[in-house]
mmCIF file of C-alpha atoms in Angstrom:
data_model
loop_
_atom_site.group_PDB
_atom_site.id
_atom_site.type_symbol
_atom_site.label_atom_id
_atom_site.label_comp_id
_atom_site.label_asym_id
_atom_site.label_seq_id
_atom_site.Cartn_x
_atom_site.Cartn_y
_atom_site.Cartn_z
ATOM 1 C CA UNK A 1 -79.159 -118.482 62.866
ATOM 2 C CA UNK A 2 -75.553 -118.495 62.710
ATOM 3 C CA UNK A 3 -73.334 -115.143 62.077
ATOM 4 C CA UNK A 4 -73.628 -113.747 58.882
ATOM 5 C CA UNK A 5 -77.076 -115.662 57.544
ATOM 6 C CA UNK A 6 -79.746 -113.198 57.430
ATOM 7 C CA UNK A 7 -82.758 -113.823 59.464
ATOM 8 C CA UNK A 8 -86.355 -113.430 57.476
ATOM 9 C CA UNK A 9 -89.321 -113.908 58.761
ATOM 10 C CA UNK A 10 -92.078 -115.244 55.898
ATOM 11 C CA UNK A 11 -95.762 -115.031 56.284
ATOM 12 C CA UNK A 12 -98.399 -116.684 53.537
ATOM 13 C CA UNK A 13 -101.564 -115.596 53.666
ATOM 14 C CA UNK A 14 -104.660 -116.965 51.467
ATOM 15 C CA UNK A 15 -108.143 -115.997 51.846
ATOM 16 C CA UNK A 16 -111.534 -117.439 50.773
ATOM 17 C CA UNK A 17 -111.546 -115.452 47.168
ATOM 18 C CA UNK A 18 -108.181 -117.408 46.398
ATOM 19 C CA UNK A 19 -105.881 -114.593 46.794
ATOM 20 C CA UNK A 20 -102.588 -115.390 48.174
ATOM 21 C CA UNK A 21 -101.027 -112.632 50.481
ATOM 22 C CA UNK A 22 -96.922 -112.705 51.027
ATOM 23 C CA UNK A 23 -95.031 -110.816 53.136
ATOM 24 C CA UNK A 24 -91.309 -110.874 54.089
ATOM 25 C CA UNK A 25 -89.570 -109.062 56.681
ATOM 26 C CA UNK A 26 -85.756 -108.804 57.635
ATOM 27 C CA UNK A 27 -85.537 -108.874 61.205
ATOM 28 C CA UNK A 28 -81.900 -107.790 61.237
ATOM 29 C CA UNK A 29 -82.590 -104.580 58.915
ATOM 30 C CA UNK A 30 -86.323 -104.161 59.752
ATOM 31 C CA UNK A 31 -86.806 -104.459 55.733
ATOM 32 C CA UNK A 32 -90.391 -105.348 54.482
ATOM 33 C CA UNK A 33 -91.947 -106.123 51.126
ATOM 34 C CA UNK A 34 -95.543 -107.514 50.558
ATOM 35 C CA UNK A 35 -97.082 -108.941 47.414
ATOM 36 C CA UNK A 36 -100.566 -110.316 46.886
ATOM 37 C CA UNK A 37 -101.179 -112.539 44.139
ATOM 38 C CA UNK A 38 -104.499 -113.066 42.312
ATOM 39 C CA UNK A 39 -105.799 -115.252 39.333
ATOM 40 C CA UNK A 40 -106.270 -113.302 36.122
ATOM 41 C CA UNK A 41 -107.755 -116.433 34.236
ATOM 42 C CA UNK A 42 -110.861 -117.334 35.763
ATOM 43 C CA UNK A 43 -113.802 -118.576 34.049
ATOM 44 C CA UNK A 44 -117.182 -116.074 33.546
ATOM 45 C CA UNK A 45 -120.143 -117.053 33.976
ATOM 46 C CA UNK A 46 -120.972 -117.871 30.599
ATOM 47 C CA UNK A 47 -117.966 -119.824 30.140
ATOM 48 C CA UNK A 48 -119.079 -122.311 33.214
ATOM 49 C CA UNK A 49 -122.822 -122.653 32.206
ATOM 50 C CA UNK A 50 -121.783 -123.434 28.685
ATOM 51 C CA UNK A 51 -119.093 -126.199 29.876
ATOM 52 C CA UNK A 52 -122.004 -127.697 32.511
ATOM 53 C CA UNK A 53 -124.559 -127.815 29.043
ATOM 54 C CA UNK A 54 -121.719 -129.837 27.337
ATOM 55 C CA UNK A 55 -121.358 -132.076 30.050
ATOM 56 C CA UNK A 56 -124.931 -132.828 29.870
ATOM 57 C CA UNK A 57 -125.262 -133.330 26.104
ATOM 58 C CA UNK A 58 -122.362 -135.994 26.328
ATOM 59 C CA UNK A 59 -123.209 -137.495 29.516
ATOM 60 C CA UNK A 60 -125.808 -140.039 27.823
ATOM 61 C CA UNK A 61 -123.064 -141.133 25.200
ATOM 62 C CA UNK A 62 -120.207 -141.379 27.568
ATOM 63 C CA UNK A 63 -122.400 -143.959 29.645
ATOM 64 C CA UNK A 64 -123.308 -145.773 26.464
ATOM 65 C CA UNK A 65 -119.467 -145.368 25.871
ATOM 66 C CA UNK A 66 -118.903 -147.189 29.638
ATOM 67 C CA UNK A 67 -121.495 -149.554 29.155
ATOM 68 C CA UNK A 68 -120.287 -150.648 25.874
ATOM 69 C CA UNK A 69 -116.730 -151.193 27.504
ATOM 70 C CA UNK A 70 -117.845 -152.919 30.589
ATOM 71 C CA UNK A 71 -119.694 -155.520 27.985
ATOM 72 C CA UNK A 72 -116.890 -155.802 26.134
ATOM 73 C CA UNK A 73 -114.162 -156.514 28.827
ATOM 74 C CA UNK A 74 -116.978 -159.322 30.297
ATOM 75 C CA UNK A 75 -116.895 -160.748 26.805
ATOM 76 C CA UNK A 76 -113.671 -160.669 26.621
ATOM 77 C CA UNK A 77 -113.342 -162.846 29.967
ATOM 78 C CA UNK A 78 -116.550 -165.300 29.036
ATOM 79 C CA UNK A 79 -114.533 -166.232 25.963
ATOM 80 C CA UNK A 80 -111.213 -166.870 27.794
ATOM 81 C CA UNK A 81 -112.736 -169.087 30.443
ATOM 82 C CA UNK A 82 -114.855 -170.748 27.780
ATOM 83 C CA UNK A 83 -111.774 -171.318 25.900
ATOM 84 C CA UNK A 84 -109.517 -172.832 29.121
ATOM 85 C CA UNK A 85 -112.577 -175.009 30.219
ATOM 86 C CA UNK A 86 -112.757 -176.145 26.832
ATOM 87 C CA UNK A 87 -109.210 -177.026 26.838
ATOM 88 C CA UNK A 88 -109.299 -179.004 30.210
ATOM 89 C CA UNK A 89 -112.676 -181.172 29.888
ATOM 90 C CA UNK A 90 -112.076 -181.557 25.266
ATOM 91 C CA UNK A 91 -112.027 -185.437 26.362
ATOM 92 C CA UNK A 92 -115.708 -185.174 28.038
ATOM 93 C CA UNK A 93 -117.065 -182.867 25.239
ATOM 94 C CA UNK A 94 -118.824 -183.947 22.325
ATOM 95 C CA UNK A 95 -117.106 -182.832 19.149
ATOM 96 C CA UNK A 96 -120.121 -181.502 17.056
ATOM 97 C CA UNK A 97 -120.904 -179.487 20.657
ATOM 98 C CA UNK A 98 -117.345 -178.256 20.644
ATOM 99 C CA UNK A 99 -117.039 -176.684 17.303
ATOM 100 C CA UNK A 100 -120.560 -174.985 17.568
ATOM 101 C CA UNK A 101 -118.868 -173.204 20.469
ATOM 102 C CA UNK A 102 -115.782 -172.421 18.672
ATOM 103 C CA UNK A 103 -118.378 -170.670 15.901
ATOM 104 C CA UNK A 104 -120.154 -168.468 18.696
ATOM 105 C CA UNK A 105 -116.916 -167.851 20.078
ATOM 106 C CA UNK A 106 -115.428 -166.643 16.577
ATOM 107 C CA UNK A 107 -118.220 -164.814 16.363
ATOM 108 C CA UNK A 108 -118.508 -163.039 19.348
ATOM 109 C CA UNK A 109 -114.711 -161.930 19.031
ATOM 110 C CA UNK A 110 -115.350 -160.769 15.536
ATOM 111 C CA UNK A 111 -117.896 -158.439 17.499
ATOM 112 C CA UNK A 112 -115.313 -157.169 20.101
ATOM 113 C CA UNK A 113 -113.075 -156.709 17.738
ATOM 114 C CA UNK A 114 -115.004 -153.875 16.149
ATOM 115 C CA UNK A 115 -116.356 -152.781 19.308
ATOM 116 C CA UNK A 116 -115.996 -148.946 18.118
ATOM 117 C CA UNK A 117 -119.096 -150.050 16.130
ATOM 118 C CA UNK A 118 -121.142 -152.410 18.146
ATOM 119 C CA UNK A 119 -123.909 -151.575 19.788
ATOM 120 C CA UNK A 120 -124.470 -152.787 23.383
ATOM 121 C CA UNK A 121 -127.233 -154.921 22.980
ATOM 122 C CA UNK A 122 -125.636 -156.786 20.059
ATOM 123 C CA UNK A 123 -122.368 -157.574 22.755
ATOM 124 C CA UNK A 124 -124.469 -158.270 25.451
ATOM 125 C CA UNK A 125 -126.573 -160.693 23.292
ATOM 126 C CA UNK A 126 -123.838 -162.537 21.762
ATOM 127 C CA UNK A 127 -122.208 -162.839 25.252
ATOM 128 C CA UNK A 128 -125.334 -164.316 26.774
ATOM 129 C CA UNK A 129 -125.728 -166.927 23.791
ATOM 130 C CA UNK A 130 -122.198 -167.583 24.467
ATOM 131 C CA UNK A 131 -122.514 -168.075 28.230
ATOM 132 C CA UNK A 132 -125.825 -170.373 28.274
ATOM 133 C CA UNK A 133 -124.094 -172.367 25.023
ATOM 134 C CA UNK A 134 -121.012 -172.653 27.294
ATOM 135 C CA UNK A 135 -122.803 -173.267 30.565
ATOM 136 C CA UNK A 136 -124.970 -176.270 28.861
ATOM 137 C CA UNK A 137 -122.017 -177.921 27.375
ATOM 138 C CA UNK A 138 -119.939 -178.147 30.845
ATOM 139 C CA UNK A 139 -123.003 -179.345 32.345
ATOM 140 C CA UNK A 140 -122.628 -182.076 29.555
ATOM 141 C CA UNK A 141 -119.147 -182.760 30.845
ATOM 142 C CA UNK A 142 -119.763 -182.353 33.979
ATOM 143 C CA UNK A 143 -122.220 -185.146 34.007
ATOM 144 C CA UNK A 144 -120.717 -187.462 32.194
ATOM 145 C CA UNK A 145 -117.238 -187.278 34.310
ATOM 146 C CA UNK A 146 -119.837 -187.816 37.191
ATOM 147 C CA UNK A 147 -121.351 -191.134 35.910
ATOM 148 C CA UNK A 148 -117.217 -192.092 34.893
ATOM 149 C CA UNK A 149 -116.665 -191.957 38.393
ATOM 150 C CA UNK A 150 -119.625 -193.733 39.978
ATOM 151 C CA UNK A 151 -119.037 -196.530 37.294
ATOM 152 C CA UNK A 152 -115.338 -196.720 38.001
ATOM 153 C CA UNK A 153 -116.195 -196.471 42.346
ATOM 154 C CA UNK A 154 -118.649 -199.432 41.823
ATOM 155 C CA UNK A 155 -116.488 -201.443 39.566
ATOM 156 C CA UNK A 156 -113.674 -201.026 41.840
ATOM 157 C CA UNK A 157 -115.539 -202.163 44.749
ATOM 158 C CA UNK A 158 -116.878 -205.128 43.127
ATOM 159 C CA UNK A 159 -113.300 -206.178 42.561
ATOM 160 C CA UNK A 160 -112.244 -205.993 45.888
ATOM 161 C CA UNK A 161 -115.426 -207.606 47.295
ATOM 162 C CA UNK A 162 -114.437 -210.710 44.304
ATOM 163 C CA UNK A 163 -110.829 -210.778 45.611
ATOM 164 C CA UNK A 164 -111.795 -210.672 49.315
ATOM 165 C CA UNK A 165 -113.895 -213.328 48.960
ATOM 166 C CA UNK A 166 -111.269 -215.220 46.744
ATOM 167 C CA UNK A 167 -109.487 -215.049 49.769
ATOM 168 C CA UNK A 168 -111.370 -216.633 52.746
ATOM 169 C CA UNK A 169 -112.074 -219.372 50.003
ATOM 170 C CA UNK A 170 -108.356 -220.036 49.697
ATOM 171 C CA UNK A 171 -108.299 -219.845 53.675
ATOM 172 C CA UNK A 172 -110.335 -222.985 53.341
#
């Protein structure tokens, strides 16, 4: 160390029980001071068997608590990709089909929306209606953008099978 900048020499010490053991010593004087440091404010006995008995009493309403949230954020995601599908395939959907969904979908947000009172099963039902509604009406859709395109292939390649054949006639 440079001239003038006392030299200590610091030792921390902790041991199994949590008590912390510091010592300092001056090597230029020889001067040394110790402290040891303990916690005052540990918990008895009593005091950790009666926070363990809490945690069990609430443990079966905080998982109804989680449960109840992980239902409601899958809700919450059935209706927003019911809603965007809905959006990008409303020319394939039937009307009367459409607004039947809108209903369960009005319904089932009413339901999230005062999720501090719904029950699981009550979310979990509505979002399973929701999901096979949903599910059959994009099948819908799905089908009859199928059939659009095998109409529109074959009509196209009767067309060019006509105008080919208009062709080697003019040829002759």
């Amino acid at each position: 160390a440079p001239r003038g900048v006392p030299q200590i020499e610091v030792v921390f010490d902790i041991d199994a029980n949590g008590i912390v053991h510091v010592s300092a010593k001056d090597k230029g004087t020889g001067k040394e001071q110790q402290i040891v440091i303990q916690s005052g404010g540990g918990l008895s006995k009593d005091e950790i068997e009666n926070m363990i008995k809490k945690a069990e009493e609430y443990a079966a309403s905080d998982k109804k608590k989680r449960e109840l949230i992980e239902l409601v954020n899958q809700g919450e995601s059935i209706v927003h990709d019911t809603e965007t599908k809905m959006e990008e395939f409303k020319s394939q959907l039937p009307a009367e089909e459409c607004e039947k969904l809108k209903k369960e979908i009005a319904d089932l947000r009413t339901l999230l929306a005062n999720k501090d009172t719904a029950e699981p099963e009550e979310v979990r039902k509505a979002t399973s209606q929701l999901q096979q509604s949903s599910l059959k009406l994009f099948e819908m859709a799905y089908k009859k953008m199928s059939a659009e395109r095998e109409s529109n292939a074959s009509g196209s390649s009767s067309s060019e099978q006509t105008n080919s054949e208009e062709k080697k006639e003019g040829k002759n």
